[in-house]
mmCIF file of C-alpha atoms and ligand atoms in Angstrom:
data_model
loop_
_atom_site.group_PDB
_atom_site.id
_atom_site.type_symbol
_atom_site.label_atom_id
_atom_site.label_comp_id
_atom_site.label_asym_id
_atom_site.label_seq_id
_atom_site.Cartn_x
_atom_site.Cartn_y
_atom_site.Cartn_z
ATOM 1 C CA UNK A 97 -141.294 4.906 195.586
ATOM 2 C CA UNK A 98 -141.471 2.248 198.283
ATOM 3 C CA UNK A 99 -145.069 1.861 200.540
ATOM 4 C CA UNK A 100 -146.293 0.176 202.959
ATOM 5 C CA UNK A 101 -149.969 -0.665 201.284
ATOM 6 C CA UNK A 102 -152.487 -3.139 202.902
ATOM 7 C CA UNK A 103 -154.981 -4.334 200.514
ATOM 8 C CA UNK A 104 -156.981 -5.333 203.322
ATOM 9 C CA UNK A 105 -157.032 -5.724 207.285
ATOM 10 C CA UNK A 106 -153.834 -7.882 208.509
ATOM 11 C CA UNK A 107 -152.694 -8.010 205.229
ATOM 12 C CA UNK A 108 -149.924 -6.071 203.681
ATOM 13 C CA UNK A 109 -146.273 -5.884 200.947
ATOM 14 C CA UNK A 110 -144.125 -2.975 201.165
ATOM 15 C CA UNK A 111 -144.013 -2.514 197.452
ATOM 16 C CA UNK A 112 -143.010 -0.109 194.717
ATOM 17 C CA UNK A 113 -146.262 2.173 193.813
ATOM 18 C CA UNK A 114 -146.336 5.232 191.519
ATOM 19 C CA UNK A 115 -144.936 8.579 193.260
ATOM 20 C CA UNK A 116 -147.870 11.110 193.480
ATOM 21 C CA UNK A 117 -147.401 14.480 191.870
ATOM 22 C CA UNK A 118 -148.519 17.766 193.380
ATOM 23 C CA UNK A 119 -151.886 19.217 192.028
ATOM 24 C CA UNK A 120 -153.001 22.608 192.691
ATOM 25 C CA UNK A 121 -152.621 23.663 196.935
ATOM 26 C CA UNK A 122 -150.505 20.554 197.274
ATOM 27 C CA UNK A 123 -147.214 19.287 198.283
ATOM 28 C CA UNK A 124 -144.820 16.692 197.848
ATOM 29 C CA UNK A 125 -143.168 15.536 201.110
ATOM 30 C CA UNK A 126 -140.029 13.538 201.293
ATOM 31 C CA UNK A 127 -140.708 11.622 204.303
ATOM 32 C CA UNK A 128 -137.405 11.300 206.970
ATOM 33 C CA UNK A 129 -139.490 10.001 209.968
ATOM 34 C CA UNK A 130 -142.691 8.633 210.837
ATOM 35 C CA UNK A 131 -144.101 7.069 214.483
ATOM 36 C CA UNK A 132 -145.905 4.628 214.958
ATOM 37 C CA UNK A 133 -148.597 3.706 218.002
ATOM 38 C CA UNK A 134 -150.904 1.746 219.180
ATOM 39 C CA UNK A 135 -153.526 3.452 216.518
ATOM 40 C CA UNK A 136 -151.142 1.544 213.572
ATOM 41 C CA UNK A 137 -152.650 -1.470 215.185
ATOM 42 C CA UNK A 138 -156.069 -0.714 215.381
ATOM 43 C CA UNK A 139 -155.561 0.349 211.793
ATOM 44 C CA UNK A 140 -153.829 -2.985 210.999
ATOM 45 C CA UNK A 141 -157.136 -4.487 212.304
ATOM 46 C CA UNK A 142 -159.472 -2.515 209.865
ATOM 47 C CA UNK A 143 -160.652 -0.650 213.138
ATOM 48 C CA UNK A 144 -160.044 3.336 213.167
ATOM 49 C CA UNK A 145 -161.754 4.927 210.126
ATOM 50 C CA UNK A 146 -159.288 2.758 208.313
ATOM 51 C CA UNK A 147 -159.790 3.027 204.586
ATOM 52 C CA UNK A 148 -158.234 0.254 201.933
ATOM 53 C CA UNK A 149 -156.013 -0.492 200.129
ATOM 54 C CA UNK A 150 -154.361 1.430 203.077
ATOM 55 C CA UNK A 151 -150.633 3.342 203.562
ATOM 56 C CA UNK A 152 -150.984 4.031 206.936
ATOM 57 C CA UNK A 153 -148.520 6.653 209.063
ATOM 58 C CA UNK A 154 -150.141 9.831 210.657
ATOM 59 C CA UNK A 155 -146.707 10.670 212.578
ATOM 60 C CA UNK A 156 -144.855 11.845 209.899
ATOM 61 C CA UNK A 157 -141.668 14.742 209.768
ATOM 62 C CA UNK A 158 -140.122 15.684 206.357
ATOM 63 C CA UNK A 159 -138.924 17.538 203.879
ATOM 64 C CA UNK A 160 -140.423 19.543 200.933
ATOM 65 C CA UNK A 161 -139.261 17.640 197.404
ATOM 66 C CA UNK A 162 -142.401 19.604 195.479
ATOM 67 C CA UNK A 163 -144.300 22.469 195.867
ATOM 68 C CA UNK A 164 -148.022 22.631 194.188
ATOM 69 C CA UNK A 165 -149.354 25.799 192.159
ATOM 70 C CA UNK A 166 -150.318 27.879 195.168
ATOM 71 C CA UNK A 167 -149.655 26.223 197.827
ATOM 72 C CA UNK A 168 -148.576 27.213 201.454
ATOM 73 C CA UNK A 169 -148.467 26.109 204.832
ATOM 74 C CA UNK A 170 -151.120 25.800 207.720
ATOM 75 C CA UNK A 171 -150.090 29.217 208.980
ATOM 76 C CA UNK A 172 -149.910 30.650 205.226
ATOM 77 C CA UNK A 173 -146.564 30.703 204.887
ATOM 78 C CA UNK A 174 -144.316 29.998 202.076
ATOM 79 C CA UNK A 175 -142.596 26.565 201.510
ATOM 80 C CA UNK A 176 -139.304 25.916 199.564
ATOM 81 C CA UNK A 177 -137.773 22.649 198.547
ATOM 82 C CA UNK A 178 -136.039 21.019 201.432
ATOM 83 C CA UNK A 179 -137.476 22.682 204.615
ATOM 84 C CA UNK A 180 -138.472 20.534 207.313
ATOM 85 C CA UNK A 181 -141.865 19.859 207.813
ATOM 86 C CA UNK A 182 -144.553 17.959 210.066
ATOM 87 C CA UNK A 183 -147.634 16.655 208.702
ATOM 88 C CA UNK A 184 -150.774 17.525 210.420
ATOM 89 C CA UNK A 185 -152.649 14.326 208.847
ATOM 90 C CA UNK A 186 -156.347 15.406 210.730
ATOM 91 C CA UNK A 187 -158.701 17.605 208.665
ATOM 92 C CA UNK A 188 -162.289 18.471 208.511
ATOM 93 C CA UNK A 189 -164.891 19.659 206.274
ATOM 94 C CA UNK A 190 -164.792 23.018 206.984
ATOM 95 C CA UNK A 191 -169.184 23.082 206.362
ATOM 96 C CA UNK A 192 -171.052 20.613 208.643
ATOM 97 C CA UNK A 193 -172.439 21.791 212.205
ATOM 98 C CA UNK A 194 -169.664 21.023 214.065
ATOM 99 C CA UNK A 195 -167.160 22.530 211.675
ATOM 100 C CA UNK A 196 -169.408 25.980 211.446
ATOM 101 C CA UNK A 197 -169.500 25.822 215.917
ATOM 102 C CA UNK A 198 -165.673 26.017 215.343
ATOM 103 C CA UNK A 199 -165.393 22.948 217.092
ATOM 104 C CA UNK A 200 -163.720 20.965 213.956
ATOM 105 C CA UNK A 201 -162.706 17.802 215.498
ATOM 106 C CA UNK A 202 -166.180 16.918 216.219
ATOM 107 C CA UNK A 203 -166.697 16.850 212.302
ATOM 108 C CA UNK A 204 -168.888 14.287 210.242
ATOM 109 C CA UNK A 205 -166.674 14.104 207.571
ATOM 110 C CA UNK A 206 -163.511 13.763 209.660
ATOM 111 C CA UNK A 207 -160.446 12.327 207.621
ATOM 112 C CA UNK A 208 -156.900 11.744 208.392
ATOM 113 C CA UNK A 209 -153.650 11.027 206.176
ATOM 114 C CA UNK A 210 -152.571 7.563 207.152
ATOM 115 C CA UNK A 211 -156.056 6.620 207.385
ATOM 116 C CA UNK A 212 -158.246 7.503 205.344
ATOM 117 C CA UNK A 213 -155.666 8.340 202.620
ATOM 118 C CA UNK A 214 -151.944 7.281 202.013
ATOM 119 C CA UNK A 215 -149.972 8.373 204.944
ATOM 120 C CA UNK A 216 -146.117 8.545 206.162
ATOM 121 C CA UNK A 217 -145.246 4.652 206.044
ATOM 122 C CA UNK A 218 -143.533 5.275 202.311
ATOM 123 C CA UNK A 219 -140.369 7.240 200.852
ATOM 124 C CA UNK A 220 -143.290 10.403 199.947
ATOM 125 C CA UNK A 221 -146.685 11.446 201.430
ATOM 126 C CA UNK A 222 -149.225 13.988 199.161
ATOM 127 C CA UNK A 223 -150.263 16.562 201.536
ATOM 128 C CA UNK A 224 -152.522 19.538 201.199
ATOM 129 C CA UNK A 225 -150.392 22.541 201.874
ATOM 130 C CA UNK A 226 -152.716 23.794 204.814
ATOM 131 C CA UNK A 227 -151.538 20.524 206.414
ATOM 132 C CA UNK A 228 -147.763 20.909 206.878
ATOM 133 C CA UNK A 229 -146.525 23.410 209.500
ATOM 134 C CA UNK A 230 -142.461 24.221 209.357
ATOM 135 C CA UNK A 231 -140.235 22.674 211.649
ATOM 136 C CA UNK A 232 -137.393 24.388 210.524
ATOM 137 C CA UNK A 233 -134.891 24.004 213.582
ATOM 138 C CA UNK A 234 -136.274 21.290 215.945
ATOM 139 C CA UNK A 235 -134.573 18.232 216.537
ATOM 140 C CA UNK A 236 -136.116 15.471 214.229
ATOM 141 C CA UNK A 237 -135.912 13.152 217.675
ATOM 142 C CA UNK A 238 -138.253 15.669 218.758
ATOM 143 C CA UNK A 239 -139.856 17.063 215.583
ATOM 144 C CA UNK A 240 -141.595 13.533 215.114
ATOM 145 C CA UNK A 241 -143.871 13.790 218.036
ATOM 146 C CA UNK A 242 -145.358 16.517 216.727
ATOM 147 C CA UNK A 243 -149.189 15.012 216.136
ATOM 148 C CA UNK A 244 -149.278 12.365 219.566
ATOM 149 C CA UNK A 245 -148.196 16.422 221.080
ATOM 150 C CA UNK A 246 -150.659 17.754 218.830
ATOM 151 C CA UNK A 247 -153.001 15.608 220.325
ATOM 152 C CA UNK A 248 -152.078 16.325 223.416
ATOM 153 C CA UNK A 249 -152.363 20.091 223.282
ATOM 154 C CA UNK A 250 -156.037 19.466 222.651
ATOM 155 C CA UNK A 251 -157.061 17.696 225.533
ATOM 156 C CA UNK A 252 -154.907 20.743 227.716
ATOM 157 C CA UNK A 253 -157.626 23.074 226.177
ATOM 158 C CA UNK A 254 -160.050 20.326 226.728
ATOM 159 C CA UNK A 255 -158.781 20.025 230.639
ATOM 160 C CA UNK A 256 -158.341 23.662 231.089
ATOM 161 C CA UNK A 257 -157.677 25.441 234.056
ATOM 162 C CA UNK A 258 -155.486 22.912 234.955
ATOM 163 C CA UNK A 259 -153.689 25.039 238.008
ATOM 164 C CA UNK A 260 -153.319 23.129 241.286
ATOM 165 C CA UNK A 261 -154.942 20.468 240.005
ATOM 166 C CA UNK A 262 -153.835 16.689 241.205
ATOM 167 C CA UNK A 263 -153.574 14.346 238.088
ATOM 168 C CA UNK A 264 -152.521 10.870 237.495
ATOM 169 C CA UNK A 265 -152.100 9.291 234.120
ATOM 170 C CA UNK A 266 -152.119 5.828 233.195
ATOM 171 C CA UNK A 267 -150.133 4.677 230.584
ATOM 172 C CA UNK A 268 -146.305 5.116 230.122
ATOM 173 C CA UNK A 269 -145.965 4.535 226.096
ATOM 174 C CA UNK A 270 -144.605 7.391 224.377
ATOM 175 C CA UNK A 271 -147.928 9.474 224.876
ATOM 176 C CA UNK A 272 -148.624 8.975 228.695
ATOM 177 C CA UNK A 273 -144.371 10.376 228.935
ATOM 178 C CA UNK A 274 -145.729 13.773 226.893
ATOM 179 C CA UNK A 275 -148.442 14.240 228.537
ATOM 180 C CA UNK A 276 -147.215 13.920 231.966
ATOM 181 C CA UNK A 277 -144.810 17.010 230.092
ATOM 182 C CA UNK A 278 -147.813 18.976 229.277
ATOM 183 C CA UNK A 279 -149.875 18.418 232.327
ATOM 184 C CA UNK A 280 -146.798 20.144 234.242
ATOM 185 C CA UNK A 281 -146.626 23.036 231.681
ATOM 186 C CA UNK A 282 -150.577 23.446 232.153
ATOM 187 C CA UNK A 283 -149.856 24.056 235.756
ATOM 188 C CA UNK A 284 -150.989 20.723 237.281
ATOM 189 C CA UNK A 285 -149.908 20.728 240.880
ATOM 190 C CA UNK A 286 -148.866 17.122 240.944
ATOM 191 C CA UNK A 287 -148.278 14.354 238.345
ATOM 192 C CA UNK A 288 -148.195 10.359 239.021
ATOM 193 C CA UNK A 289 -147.574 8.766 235.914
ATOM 194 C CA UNK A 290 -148.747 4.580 236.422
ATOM 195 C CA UNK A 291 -147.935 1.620 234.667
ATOM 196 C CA UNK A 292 -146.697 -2.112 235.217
ATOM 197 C CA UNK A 293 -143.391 -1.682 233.267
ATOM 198 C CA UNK A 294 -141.070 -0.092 235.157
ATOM 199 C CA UNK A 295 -138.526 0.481 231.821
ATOM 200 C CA UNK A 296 -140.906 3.044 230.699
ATOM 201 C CA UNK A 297 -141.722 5.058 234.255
ATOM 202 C CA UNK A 298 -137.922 4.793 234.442
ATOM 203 C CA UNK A 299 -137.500 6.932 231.061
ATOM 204 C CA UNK A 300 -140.673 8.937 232.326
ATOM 205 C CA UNK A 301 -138.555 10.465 235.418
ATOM 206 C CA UNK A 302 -135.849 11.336 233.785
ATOM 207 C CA UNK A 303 -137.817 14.001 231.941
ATOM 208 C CA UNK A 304 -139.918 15.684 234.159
ATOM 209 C CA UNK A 305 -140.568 15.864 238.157
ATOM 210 C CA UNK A 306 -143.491 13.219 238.526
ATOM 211 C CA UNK A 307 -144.701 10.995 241.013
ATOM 212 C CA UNK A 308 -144.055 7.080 239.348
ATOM 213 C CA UNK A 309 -146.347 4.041 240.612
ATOM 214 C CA UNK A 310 -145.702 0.628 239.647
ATOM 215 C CA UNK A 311 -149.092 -0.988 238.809
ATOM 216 C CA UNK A 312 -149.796 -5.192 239.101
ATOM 217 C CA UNK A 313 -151.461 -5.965 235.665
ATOM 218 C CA UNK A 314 -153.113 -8.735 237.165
ATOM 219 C CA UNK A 315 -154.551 -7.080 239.489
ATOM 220 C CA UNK A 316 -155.571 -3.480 238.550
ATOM 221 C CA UNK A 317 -158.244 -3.081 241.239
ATOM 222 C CA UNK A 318 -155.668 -3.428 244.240
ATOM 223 C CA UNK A 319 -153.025 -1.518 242.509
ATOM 224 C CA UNK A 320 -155.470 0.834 242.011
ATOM 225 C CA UNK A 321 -156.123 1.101 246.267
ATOM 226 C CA UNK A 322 -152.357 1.344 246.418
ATOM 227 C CA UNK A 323 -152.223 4.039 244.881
ATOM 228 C CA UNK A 324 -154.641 6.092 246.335
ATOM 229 C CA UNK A 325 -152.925 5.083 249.507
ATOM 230 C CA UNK A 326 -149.893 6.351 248.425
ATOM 231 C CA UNK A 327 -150.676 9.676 246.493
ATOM 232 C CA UNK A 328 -154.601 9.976 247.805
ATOM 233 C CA UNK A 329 -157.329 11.034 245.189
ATOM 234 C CA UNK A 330 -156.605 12.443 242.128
ATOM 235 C CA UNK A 331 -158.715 15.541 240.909
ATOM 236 C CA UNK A 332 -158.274 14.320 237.056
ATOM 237 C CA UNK A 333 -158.135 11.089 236.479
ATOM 238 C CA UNK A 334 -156.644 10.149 232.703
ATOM 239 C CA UNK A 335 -156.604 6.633 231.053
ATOM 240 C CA UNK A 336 -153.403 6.638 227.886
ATOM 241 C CA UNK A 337 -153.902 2.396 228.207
ATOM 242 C CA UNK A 338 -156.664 1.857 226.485
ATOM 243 C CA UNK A 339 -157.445 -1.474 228.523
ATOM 244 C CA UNK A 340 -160.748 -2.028 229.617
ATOM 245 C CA UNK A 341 -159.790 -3.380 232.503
ATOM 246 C CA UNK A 342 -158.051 -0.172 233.859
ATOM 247 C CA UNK A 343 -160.848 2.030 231.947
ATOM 248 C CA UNK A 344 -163.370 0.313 234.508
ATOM 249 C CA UNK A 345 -161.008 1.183 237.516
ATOM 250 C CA UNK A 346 -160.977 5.090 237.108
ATOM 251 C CA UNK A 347 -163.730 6.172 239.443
ATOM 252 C CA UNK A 348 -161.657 4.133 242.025
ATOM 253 C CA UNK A 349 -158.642 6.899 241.959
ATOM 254 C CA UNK A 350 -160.443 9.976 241.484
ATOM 255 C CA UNK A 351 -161.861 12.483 244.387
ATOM 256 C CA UNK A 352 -165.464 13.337 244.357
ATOM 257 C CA UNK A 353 -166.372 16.063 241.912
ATOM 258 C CA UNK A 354 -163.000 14.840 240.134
ATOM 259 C CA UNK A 355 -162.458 14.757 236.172
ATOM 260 C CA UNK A 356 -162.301 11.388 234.228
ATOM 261 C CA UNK A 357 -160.395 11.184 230.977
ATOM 262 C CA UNK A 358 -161.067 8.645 228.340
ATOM 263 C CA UNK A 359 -157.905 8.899 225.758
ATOM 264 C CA UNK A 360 -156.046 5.958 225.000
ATOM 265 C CA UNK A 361 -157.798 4.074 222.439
ATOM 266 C CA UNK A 362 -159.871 0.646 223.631
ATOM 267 C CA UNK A 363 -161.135 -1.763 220.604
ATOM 268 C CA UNK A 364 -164.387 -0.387 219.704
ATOM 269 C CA UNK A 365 -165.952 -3.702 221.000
ATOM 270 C CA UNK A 366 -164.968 -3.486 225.017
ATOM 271 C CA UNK A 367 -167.812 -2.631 226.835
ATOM 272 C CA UNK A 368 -166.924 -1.693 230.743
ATOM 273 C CA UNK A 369 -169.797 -1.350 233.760
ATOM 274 C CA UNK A 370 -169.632 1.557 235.675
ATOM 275 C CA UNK A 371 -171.904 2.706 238.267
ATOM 276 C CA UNK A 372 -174.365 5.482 237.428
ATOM 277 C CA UNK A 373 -175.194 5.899 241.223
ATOM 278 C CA UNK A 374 -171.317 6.540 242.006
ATOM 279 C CA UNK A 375 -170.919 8.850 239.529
ATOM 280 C CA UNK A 376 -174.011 10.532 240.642
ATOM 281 C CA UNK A 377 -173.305 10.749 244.159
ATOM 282 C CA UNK A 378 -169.790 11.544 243.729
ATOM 283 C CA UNK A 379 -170.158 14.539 241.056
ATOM 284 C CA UNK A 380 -167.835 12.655 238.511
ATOM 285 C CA UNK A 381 -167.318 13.777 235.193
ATOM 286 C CA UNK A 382 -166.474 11.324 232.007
ATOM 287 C CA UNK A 383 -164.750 12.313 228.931
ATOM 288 C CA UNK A 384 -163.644 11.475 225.549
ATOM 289 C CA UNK A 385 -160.681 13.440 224.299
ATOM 290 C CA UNK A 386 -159.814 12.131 220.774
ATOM 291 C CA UNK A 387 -157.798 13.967 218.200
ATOM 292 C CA UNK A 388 -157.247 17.442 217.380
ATOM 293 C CA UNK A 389 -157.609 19.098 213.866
ATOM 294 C CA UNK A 390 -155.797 23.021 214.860
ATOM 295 C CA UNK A 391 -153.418 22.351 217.130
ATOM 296 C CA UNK A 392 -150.034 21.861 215.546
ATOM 297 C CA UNK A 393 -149.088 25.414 216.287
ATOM 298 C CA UNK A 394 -149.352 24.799 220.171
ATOM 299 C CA UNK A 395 -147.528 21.242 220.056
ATOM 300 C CA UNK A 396 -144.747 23.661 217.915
ATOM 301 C CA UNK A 397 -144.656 26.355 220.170
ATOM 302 C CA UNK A 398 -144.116 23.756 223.220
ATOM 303 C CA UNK A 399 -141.351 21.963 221.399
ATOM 304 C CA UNK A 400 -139.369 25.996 220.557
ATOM 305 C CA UNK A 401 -140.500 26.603 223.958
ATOM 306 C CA UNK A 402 -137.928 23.884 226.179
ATOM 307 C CA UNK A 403 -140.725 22.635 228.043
ATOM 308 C CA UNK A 404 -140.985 18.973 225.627
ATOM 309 C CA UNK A 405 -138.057 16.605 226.065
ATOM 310 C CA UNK A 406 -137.987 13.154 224.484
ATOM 311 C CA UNK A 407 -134.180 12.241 225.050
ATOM 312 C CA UNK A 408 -134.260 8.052 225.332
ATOM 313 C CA UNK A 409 -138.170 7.726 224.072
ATOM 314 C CA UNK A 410 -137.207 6.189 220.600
ATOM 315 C CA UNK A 411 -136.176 3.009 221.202
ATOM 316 C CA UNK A 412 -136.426 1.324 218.001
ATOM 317 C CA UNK A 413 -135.985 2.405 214.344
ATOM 318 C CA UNK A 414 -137.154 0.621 211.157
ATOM 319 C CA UNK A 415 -136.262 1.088 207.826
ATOM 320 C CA UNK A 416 -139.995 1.009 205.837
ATOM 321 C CA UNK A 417 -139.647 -2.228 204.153
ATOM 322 C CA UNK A 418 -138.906 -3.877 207.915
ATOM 323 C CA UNK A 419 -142.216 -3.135 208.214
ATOM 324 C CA UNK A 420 -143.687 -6.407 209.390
ATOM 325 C CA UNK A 421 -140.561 -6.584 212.181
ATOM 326 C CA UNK A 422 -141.779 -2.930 213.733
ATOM 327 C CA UNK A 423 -145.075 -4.263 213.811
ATOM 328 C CA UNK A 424 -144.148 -7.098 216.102
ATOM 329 C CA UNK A 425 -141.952 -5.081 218.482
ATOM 330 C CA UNK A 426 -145.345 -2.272 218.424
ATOM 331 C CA UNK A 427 -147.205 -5.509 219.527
ATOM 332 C CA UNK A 428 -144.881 -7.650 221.987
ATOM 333 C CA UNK A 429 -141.416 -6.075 222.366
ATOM 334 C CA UNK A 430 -141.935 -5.025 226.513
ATOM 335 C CA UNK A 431 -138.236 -2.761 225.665
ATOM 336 C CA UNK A 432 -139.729 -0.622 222.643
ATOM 337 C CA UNK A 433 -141.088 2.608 223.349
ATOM 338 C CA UNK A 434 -141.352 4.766 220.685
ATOM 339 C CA UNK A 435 -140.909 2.882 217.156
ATOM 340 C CA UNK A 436 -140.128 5.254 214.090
ATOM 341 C CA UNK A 437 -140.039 4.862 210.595
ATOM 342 C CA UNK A 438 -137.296 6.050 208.424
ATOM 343 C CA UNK A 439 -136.408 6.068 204.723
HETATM 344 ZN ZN1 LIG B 724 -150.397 7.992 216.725
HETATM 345 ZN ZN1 LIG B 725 -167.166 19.213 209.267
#
């Protein structure tokens, strides 16, 4: 089969490698989609857990080809050849401290498919059975933002109650659109989604009733004091950039006693200054939200549910050995939002 394989950071072939066979509780997944994000690029760094020689893809939707010797899905269902699938590529140990407190995506021996082991970037992914959940039905358009939703539903029961609560999100890639979704189906009063690329907040409003703000990337501090000037204070206050220099802004646009959010992913060497006395005297709270391990079924249910559209988000499609050109239009292309995969 053909792969995407890195043999080390910044370096990769798509090449033919050796398609895996199904032991004992697994299965063999013909993949049909797979996103990427700004994660792939971390990963293309060496950052993220990554693990080499590498396959990476942790967005991936399929289709059974081969069912292990007792295997069945993450609700413990049956699979048959040729159901559609989505691959929850986040698992934990199931015995450390964190894992044993139920609180599983804390674990010390955290691993993820596209990661730590091959993931969706090739024509077949190896996946415990307990990993795949059926996606019989949903749109594949839809189906493959199954784990950035997944995601997503975590930090809801991370943020919860969210009723009458102000919120403003910064961010307008692919996961800053869903979450502005799921923020409205949590019962947020309000939702300002904020970015400098008016494209994206474009496609944003078309999906869901949200307040839009136009932010001046040179100059995040004053767009920041615009925008409280437009929408005031927000209660919850959630970063989906992942630039430090917006990170560092947050206290700016929150109301005192307010709820900071920490989830787009910086490179693990930024270092911001915030001031202990503010967040002192002003009650803030800071938080990391950062992946989820068990909730697939919730991103499902929201998807069957209505409330999750993603008409117009894929902007871009790849077959996998155009690799390298997806890459570059993940990196600079200011008209791709979501960038998928296929066979
Ligand atoms: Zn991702
Ligand atoms: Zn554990």
């Amino acid at each position: 089969m053909r792969a995407v394989v890195y043999d080390q950071p910044g370096s990769f072939t798509v090449r033919d490698v050796p398609t895996p066979e199904p032991g004992s509780g697994d299965v063999l997944v013909r993949t049909t989609a797979a996103g990427m994000c700004g994660t792939d690029l971390h990963l293309h760094e060496g950052q993220f857990l990554a693990n080499f020689p590498l396959t990476p893809g942790h967005e991936t939707v399929g289709e059974v080809a081969a069912v292990g010797a007792d295997a069945t899905d993450g609700d413990g269902g049956a699979l048959s050849v040729g159901q559609q699938v989505v691959i929850n590529p986040n698992s934990s140990c199931r015995a450390c401290a964190y894992c044993t407190e139920e609180r599983p995506w804390l674990c010390e021996s955290f691993a993820g498919i596209g990661s730590s082991t091959p993931g969706g970037f090739a024509d077949y992914v190896l996946v415990p059975g307990a990993q795949l959940f059926d996606a019989t039905g949903i749109d594949l358009d839809l189906a493959v933002f199954a784990e950035p939703s997944a995601c997503i539903a975590h930090l809801m029961d991370r943020l919860h109650p969210l009723t009458g609560c102000s919120v403003v999100v910064f961010g307008a890639g692919p996961t800053g659109v869903l979450l502005t979704q799921f923020l409205r189906m949590a019962g947020a009063s309000s939702v300002v989604l904020a970015d400098p690329n008016e494209f994206k907040l474009s496609v944003a409003a078309l999906l869901s009733p949200i307040g839009t703000f136009v932010m001046n990337r040179h100059d995040v501090p004053g767009s920041m004091a615009a925008l409280v000037e437009k929408f005031g204070a927000f209660d919850v206050v959630i970063d989906a950039t992942g630039k430090a220099a917006v990170v560092e802004s947050l206290p700016q646009v929150a109301r005192n006693g307010g709820r900071i959010v920490y989830y787009g992913v910086t490179d693990e060497s930024d270092l911001v200054s915030i001031s202990p006395f503010e967040i002192f005297r002003r009650e803030l709270t800071i938080m990391g939200s950062f992946t989820e391990v068990d909730s697939f079924p919730d991103a499902l249910a929201a998807f069957r549910s209505g409330a999750i559209r993603t008409d117009g988000l894929i902007t871009h499609r790849y077959p996998v050995q155009d690799y390298g050109d997806a890459l570059e239009a993940l990196r600079g292309d200011r008209t791709a939002h979501k960038i998928v995969i296929t066979p």
